[in-house]
C-alpha cells in the first residue's frame, strides 16, 4: 500500500482529523508485514499445487533421484527381470551379468527358481556389504577388466546381460569386449545402455570409471553391430516388447538383443 504525498498547503481543519492521520500511519507501518504474509501464503499454495500435480511425495522423490542421481542401467536390469524371464524362458537358467552393481543383480537372479548366476564387476569394489563380499569370496562375482579376454569357455552361459559397462568403453575396446560377451553366451546377449542426454554424476563417474560415460544413440549401436558382424536377435526383441507392453514396463535405458555365435 503506497502512501500518497502530503500536500504542505493543506491544513488540518480541526482536531477530529488527527486520529484519521494516525490510522494511516499505523496501516502504513503494518503493510510490509501484510505483504510478507501474502507472499508466504502464495508460496505455500504454489508448492501445494505442484505437489498435487506431481503425483505425491513418492513420485516426486523417485523422479528427482533419477534425474539428479543419474540413470543406472544396472538398476534397470532389476526392474526388467520379470520381462526378461517372460521373453527368454529357459534361457534364464544360467546367467552372467557384466557391469557395475553386479552383486545386486546376481543376488536377485539367485532368488529366481532354477536360476544360476555369476557376475563380473568391471571396477574396483569399494564399501560393499557383507553379502557382496561373500559372493566375491565364493567366486560367484569377479572383479575383472573388460579390456581383456573373459576367463570363460565359449557358450559357458545361456544368457549374458551387460549394463552400464559398455558406455565407458571406447570403440577400440568395444571391438574386443562385445565379441567376447557374445562368445561366452549360448542363447544371446542383452545390452542395457544409456540414452544420449541422460544425466550422469560426472565427478563420481571419472573417479570410479576413469572417464565419463559415452552415451550413444540407437543408430550408432545398430551401425556398430553391423560393422562388428553381430546379429540382432529380432525374435527375442519382439518377445521382450510384447512382454513389456503386458506388464506396462517402460525401460529407462536402451535395450538391445544380440544372437550368440553359431
mmCIF file of C-alpha atoms in Angstrom:
data_model
loop_
_atom_site.group_PDB
_atom_site.id
_atom_site.type_symbol
_atom_site.label_atom_id
_atom_site.label_comp_id
_atom_site.label_asym_id
_atom_site.label_seq_id
_atom_site.Cartn_x
_atom_site.Cartn_y
_atom_site.Cartn_z
ATOM 1 C CA UNK A 1 0.000 0.000 0.000
ATOM 2 C CA UNK A 2 1.679 3.237 -1.122
ATOM 3 C CA UNK A 3 1.241 6.425 0.879
ATOM 4 C CA UNK A 4 0.187 9.483 -1.066
ATOM 5 C CA UNK A 5 2.426 12.553 -0.560
ATOM 6 C CA UNK A 6 1.088 15.115 1.887
ATOM 7 C CA UNK A 7 0.129 18.484 0.457
ATOM 8 C CA UNK A 8 2.029 21.043 2.600
ATOM 9 C CA UNK A 9 -0.549 23.718 1.862
ATOM 10 C CA UNK A 10 -3.352 21.646 3.281
ATOM 11 C CA UNK A 11 -4.219 22.463 6.894
ATOM 12 C CA UNK A 12 -5.945 20.366 9.453
ATOM 13 C CA UNK A 13 -9.448 21.705 9.847
ATOM 14 C CA UNK A 14 -9.921 20.522 13.392
ATOM 15 C CA UNK A 15 -8.652 18.111 15.965
ATOM 16 C CA UNK A 16 -11.016 15.360 14.721
ATOM 17 C CA UNK A 17 -8.749 14.687 11.770
ATOM 18 C CA UNK A 18 -5.774 13.636 13.897
ATOM 19 C CA UNK A 19 -6.972 10.065 14.672
ATOM 20 C CA UNK A 20 -7.518 9.554 10.950
ATOM 21 C CA UNK A 21 -3.897 10.536 10.240
ATOM 22 C CA UNK A 22 -2.682 8.209 12.979
ATOM 23 C CA UNK A 23 -4.688 5.396 11.403
ATOM 24 C CA UNK A 24 -2.983 5.969 8.069
ATOM 25 C CA UNK A 25 0.431 5.845 9.749
ATOM 26 C CA UNK A 26 -0.499 2.602 11.510
ATOM 27 C CA UNK A 27 -1.638 0.939 8.276
ATOM 28 C CA UNK A 28 1.488 2.138 6.510
ATOM 29 C CA UNK A 29 3.684 0.581 9.177
ATOM 30 C CA UNK A 30 1.799 -2.727 9.094
ATOM 31 C CA UNK A 31 1.727 -3.029 5.295
ATOM 32 C CA UNK A 32 5.225 -4.631 4.963
ATOM 33 C CA UNK A 33 4.225 -7.388 7.368
ATOM 34 C CA UNK A 34 0.997 -7.890 5.446
ATOM 35 C CA UNK A 35 2.898 -8.134 2.146
ATOM 36 C CA UNK A 36 5.336 -10.679 3.562
ATOM 37 C CA UNK A 37 2.434 -12.746 4.872
ATOM 38 C CA UNK A 38 0.736 -12.736 1.491
ATOM 39 C CA UNK A 39 3.961 -13.823 -0.219
ATOM 40 C CA UNK A 40 4.381 -16.735 2.207
ATOM 41 C CA UNK A 41 0.770 -17.870 1.748
ATOM 42 C CA UNK A 42 1.149 -17.650 -2.036
ATOM 43 C CA UNK A 43 4.345 -19.722 -1.927
ATOM 44 C CA UNK A 44 2.646 -22.405 0.188
ATOM 45 C CA UNK A 45 -0.266 -22.592 -2.239
ATOM 46 C CA UNK A 46 2.098 -22.850 -5.224
ATOM 47 C CA UNK A 47 4.098 -25.658 -3.600
ATOM 48 C CA UNK A 48 0.893 -27.497 -2.768
ATOM 49 C CA UNK A 49 -0.301 -27.176 -6.364
ATOM 50 C CA UNK A 50 2.985 -28.544 -7.758
ATOM 51 C CA UNK A 51 2.951 -31.342 -5.183
ATOM 52 C CA UNK A 52 -0.549 -32.461 -6.164
ATOM 53 C CA UNK A 53 0.291 -32.468 -9.873
ATOM 54 C CA UNK A 54 3.455 -34.463 -9.346
ATOM 55 C CA UNK A 55 1.544 -37.449 -8.011
ATOM 56 C CA UNK A 56 2.515 -37.097 -4.376
ATOM 57 C CA UNK A 57 5.747 -37.331 -2.482
ATOM 58 C CA UNK A 58 6.896 -40.761 -3.619
ATOM 59 C CA UNK A 59 6.591 -39.963 -7.319
ATOM 60 C CA UNK A 60 8.469 -36.685 -6.890
ATOM 61 C CA UNK A 61 11.307 -38.285 -4.948
ATOM 62 C CA UNK A 62 11.595 -41.056 -7.493
ATOM 63 C CA UNK A 63 11.827 -38.605 -10.385
ATOM 64 C CA UNK A 64 14.390 -36.437 -8.617
ATOM 65 C CA UNK A 65 16.582 -39.409 -7.808
ATOM 66 C CA UNK A 66 16.524 -40.497 -11.439
ATOM 67 C CA UNK A 67 17.429 -37.080 -12.766
ATOM 68 C CA UNK A 68 19.813 -35.752 -10.146
ATOM 69 C CA UNK A 69 21.452 -39.032 -9.231
ATOM 70 C CA UNK A 70 21.815 -40.152 -12.841
ATOM 71 C CA UNK A 71 20.220 -43.084 -14.571
ATOM 72 C CA UNK A 72 21.649 -46.517 -13.680
ATOM 73 C CA UNK A 73 21.089 -49.233 -16.237
ATOM 74 C CA UNK A 74 22.242 -51.872 -13.756
ATOM 75 C CA UNK A 75 19.330 -50.859 -11.535
ATOM 76 C CA UNK A 76 17.139 -51.040 -14.630
ATOM 77 C CA UNK A 77 18.085 -54.713 -15.064
ATOM 78 C CA UNK A 78 16.411 -55.448 -11.727
ATOM 79 C CA UNK A 79 13.227 -53.760 -12.955
ATOM 80 C CA UNK A 80 13.347 -55.717 -16.214
ATOM 81 C CA UNK A 81 13.897 -59.184 -14.715
ATOM 82 C CA UNK A 82 10.214 -60.253 -14.886
ATOM 83 C CA UNK A 83 10.083 -59.180 -18.536
ATOM 84 C CA UNK A 84 13.375 -60.939 -19.338
ATOM 85 C CA UNK A 85 12.081 -64.093 -17.688
ATOM 86 C CA UNK A 86 8.953 -63.961 -19.829
ATOM 87 C CA UNK A 87 10.951 -63.266 -23.001
ATOM 88 C CA UNK A 88 13.809 -65.746 -22.613
ATOM 89 C CA UNK A 89 12.180 -68.504 -20.547
ATOM 90 C CA UNK A 90 14.595 -71.410 -20.049
ATOM 91 C CA UNK A 91 17.498 -69.297 -21.345
ATOM 92 C CA UNK A 92 17.483 -67.525 -17.999
ATOM 93 C CA UNK A 93 18.682 -70.603 -16.096
ATOM 94 C CA UNK A 94 22.425 -69.834 -16.323
ATOM 95 C CA UNK A 95 23.156 -66.113 -16.483
ATOM 96 C CA UNK A 96 26.262 -63.954 -16.472
ATOM 97 C CA UNK A 97 25.795 -60.306 -15.547
ATOM 98 C CA UNK A 98 28.517 -57.843 -16.506
ATOM 99 C CA UNK A 99 28.585 -54.314 -15.135
ATOM 100 C CA UNK A 100 28.540 -52.124 -12.034
ATOM 101 C CA UNK A 101 26.285 -53.243 -9.168
ATOM 102 C CA UNK A 102 26.762 -56.833 -10.298
ATOM 103 C CA UNK A 103 26.372 -58.089 -6.733
ATOM 104 C CA UNK A 104 22.832 -56.685 -6.566
ATOM 105 C CA UNK A 105 21.842 -58.128 -9.940
ATOM 106 C CA UNK A 106 23.343 -61.547 -9.192
ATOM 107 C CA UNK A 107 21.678 -61.669 -5.771
ATOM 108 C CA UNK A 108 18.285 -61.007 -7.370
ATOM 109 C CA UNK A 109 18.875 -63.614 -10.080
ATOM 110 C CA UNK A 110 19.820 -66.248 -7.498
ATOM 111 C CA UNK A 111 16.443 -65.726 -5.832
ATOM 112 C CA UNK A 112 14.736 -66.888 -9.052
ATOM 113 C CA UNK A 113 13.781 -70.548 -9.173
ATOM 114 C CA UNK A 114 16.109 -72.811 -11.199
ATOM 115 C CA UNK A 115 18.483 -69.938 -11.979
ATOM 116 C CA UNK A 116 22.253 -69.947 -11.604
ATOM 117 C CA UNK A 117 24.022 -66.618 -11.836
ATOM 118 C CA UNK A 118 27.523 -65.196 -11.945
ATOM 119 C CA UNK A 119 28.792 -61.658 -12.249
ATOM 120 C CA UNK A 120 31.709 -59.603 -13.471
ATOM 121 C CA UNK A 121 32.290 -56.264 -11.800
ATOM 122 C CA UNK A 122 34.500 -54.225 -14.164
ATOM 123 C CA UNK A 123 35.624 -51.765 -11.496
ATOM 124 C CA UNK A 124 37.038 -51.916 -8.000
ATOM 125 C CA UNK A 125 34.503 -52.652 -5.283
ATOM 126 C CA UNK A 126 34.505 -50.051 -2.517
ATOM 127 C CA UNK A 127 32.391 -50.011 0.629
ATOM 128 C CA UNK A 128 30.383 -53.104 -0.292
ATOM 129 C CA UNK A 129 28.217 -55.060 2.107
ATOM 130 C CA UNK A 130 28.819 -58.473 3.628
ATOM 131 C CA UNK A 131 26.604 -60.190 1.038
ATOM 132 C CA UNK A 132 28.649 -58.827 -1.853
ATOM 133 C CA UNK A 133 31.903 -59.747 -0.142
ATOM 134 C CA UNK A 134 30.574 -63.289 0.271
ATOM 135 C CA UNK A 135 29.746 -63.523 -3.463
ATOM 136 C CA UNK A 136 33.237 -62.326 -4.350
ATOM 137 C CA UNK A 137 34.858 -64.713 -1.866
ATOM 138 C CA UNK A 138 32.946 -67.653 -3.371
ATOM 139 C CA UNK A 139 33.990 -66.651 -6.889
ATOM 140 C CA UNK A 140 30.391 -66.030 -7.969
ATOM 141 C CA UNK A 141 31.198 -62.373 -8.668
ATOM 142 C CA UNK A 142 34.619 -61.474 -10.060
ATOM 143 C CA UNK A 143 36.382 -58.153 -10.451
ATOM 144 C CA UNK A 144 37.843 -58.189 -13.972
ATOM 145 C CA UNK A 145 38.959 -55.697 -16.608
ATOM 146 C CA UNK A 146 36.714 -55.982 -19.669
ATOM 147 C CA UNK A 147 39.549 -54.860 -21.930
ATOM 148 C CA UNK A 148 40.971 -58.382 -21.704
ATOM 149 C CA UNK A 149 39.560 -61.795 -22.631
ATOM 150 C CA UNK A 150 36.915 -63.192 -20.301
ATOM 151 C CA UNK A 151 38.029 -66.181 -18.183
ATOM 152 C CA UNK A 152 35.295 -68.482 -19.521
ATOM 153 C CA UNK A 153 34.940 -71.051 -22.265
ATOM 154 C CA UNK A 154 32.712 -70.490 -25.278
ATOM 155 C CA UNK A 155 28.975 -70.800 -24.533
ATOM 156 C CA UNK A 156 29.559 -71.064 -20.781
ATOM 157 C CA UNK A 157 26.307 -69.194 -20.048
ATOM 158 C CA UNK A 158 22.860 -69.428 -21.547
ATOM 159 C CA UNK A 159 22.384 -65.659 -21.392
ATOM 160 C CA UNK A 160 24.756 -62.720 -20.860
ATOM 161 C CA UNK A 161 23.342 -59.437 -19.542
ATOM 162 C CA UNK A 162 25.565 -56.369 -19.682
ATOM 163 C CA UNK A 163 24.608 -52.998 -18.209
ATOM 164 C CA UNK A 164 26.379 -49.617 -17.997
ATOM 165 C CA UNK A 165 29.828 -51.117 -18.618
ATOM 166 C CA UNK A 166 29.877 -50.627 -22.409
ATOM 167 C CA UNK A 167 29.047 -46.934 -22.034
ATOM 168 C CA UNK A 168 32.516 -46.379 -20.588
ATOM 169 C CA UNK A 169 34.463 -48.169 -23.329
ATOM 170 C CA UNK A 170 35.830 -46.509 -26.444
ATOM 171 C CA UNK A 171 35.109 -48.151 -29.842
ATOM 172 C CA UNK A 172 38.652 -49.513 -29.774
ATOM 173 C CA UNK A 173 37.864 -51.674 -26.745
ATOM 174 C CA UNK A 174 34.254 -52.339 -27.706
ATOM 175 C CA UNK A 175 35.604 -54.147 -30.783
ATOM 176 C CA UNK A 176 37.200 -56.669 -28.408
ATOM 177 C CA UNK A 177 34.789 -56.741 -25.468
ATOM 178 C CA UNK A 178 31.434 -57.174 -27.188
ATOM 179 C CA UNK A 179 32.502 -60.188 -29.302
ATOM 180 C CA UNK A 180 33.856 -61.710 -26.067
ATOM 181 C CA UNK A 181 30.463 -61.341 -24.409
ATOM 182 C CA UNK A 182 28.817 -62.982 -27.406
ATOM 183 C CA UNK A 183 31.418 -65.780 -27.391
ATOM 184 C CA UNK A 184 30.621 -66.896 -23.834
ATOM 185 C CA UNK A 185 26.846 -66.865 -24.431
ATOM 186 C CA UNK A 186 24.741 -69.722 -25.812
ATOM 187 C CA UNK A 187 21.326 -68.074 -26.269
ATOM 188 C CA UNK A 188 22.167 -64.421 -26.653
ATOM 189 C CA UNK A 189 23.360 -61.173 -25.114
ATOM 190 C CA UNK A 190 21.132 -58.433 -23.683
ATOM 191 C CA UNK A 191 22.654 -54.949 -23.579
ATOM 192 C CA UNK A 192 21.363 -52.162 -21.341
ATOM 193 C CA UNK A 193 22.854 -48.830 -22.436
ATOM 194 C CA UNK A 194 22.117 -45.237 -21.505
ATOM 195 C CA UNK A 195 20.206 -42.815 -23.690
ATOM 196 C CA UNK A 196 22.024 -39.749 -25.060
ATOM 197 C CA UNK A 197 21.232 -36.796 -22.851
ATOM 198 C CA UNK A 198 20.752 -38.809 -19.670
ATOM 199 C CA UNK A 199 22.299 -37.066 -16.688
ATOM 200 C CA UNK A 200 25.223 -38.762 -15.021
ATOM 201 C CA UNK A 201 27.169 -37.545 -11.995
ATOM 202 C CA UNK A 202 30.310 -36.577 -13.879
ATOM 203 C CA UNK A 203 32.743 -36.239 -10.952
ATOM 204 C CA UNK A 204 31.778 -39.603 -9.480
ATOM 205 C CA UNK A 205 31.968 -41.228 -12.920
ATOM 206 C CA UNK A 206 35.524 -40.120 -13.566
ATOM 207 C CA UNK A 207 36.604 -41.110 -10.055
ATOM 208 C CA UNK A 208 35.184 -44.629 -10.366
ATOM 209 C CA UNK A 209 35.279 -45.423 -14.091
ATOM 210 C CA UNK A 210 38.241 -43.306 -15.200
ATOM 211 C CA UNK A 211 36.172 -41.405 -17.764
ATOM 212 C CA UNK A 212 32.643 -40.045 -18.234
ATOM 213 C CA UNK A 213 30.080 -42.239 -19.960
ATOM 214 C CA UNK A 214 29.775 -42.024 -23.732
ATOM 215 C CA UNK A 215 26.017 -42.287 -24.236
ATOM 216 C CA UNK A 216 25.392 -43.316 -27.822
ATOM 217 C CA UNK A 217 22.258 -43.281 -29.959
ATOM 218 C CA UNK A 218 20.429 -46.432 -31.060
ATOM 219 C CA UNK A 219 21.511 -45.773 -34.662
ATOM 220 C CA UNK A 220 25.156 -45.697 -33.533
ATOM 221 C CA UNK A 221 24.772 -49.045 -31.765
ATOM 222 C CA UNK A 222 22.999 -50.681 -34.712
ATOM 223 C CA UNK A 223 25.708 -49.463 -37.078
ATOM 224 C CA UNK A 224 28.360 -50.799 -34.705
ATOM 225 C CA UNK A 225 26.669 -54.225 -34.559
ATOM 226 C CA UNK A 226 26.653 -54.421 -38.357
ATOM 227 C CA UNK A 227 30.309 -53.356 -38.624
ATOM 228 C CA UNK A 228 31.273 -55.948 -35.988
ATOM 229 C CA UNK A 229 29.273 -58.732 -37.708
ATOM 230 C CA UNK A 230 26.999 -59.100 -34.688
ATOM 231 C CA UNK A 231 23.396 -60.054 -35.447
ATOM 232 C CA UNK A 232 20.456 -58.619 -33.547
ATOM 233 C CA UNK A 233 18.030 -61.177 -32.142
ATOM 234 C CA UNK A 234 14.776 -59.859 -33.593
ATOM 235 C CA UNK A 235 12.693 -62.737 -32.208
ATOM 236 C CA UNK A 236 13.839 -62.081 -28.650
ATOM 237 C CA UNK A 237 13.399 -58.353 -29.177
ATOM 238 C CA UNK A 238 9.760 -58.768 -30.237
ATOM 239 C CA UNK A 239 9.014 -61.068 -27.298
ATOM 240 C CA UNK A 240 10.564 -58.507 -24.968
ATOM 241 C CA UNK A 241 8.429 -55.712 -26.434
ATOM 242 C CA UNK A 242 5.260 -57.790 -26.104
ATOM 243 C CA UNK A 243 6.034 -58.774 -22.510
ATOM 244 C CA UNK A 244 6.870 -55.140 -21.682
ATOM 245 C CA UNK A 245 3.515 -53.984 -23.035
ATOM 246 C CA UNK A 246 1.617 -56.580 -20.989
ATOM 247 C CA UNK A 247 3.413 -55.608 -17.792
ATOM 248 C CA UNK A 248 3.287 -51.865 -18.587
ATOM 249 C CA UNK A 249 7.059 -51.751 -18.325
ATOM 250 C CA UNK A 250 8.775 -48.725 -19.873
ATOM 251 C CA UNK A 251 12.573 -49.068 -19.948
ATOM 252 C CA UNK A 252 14.636 -46.105 -18.784
ATOM 253 C CA UNK A 253 17.587 -47.400 -20.807
ATOM 254 C CA UNK A 254 18.149 -48.606 -24.353
ATOM 255 C CA UNK A 255 17.908 -52.392 -24.610
ATOM 256 C CA UNK A 256 19.449 -54.438 -27.433
ATOM 257 C CA UNK A 257 19.239 -58.182 -28.028
ATOM 258 C CA UNK A 258 22.093 -59.965 -29.832
ATOM 259 C CA UNK A 259 22.362 -63.515 -31.104
ATOM 260 C CA UNK A 260 25.106 -65.841 -29.941
ATOM 261 C CA UNK A 261 27.634 -67.187 -32.402
ATOM 262 C CA UNK A 262 26.510 -70.358 -34.230
#
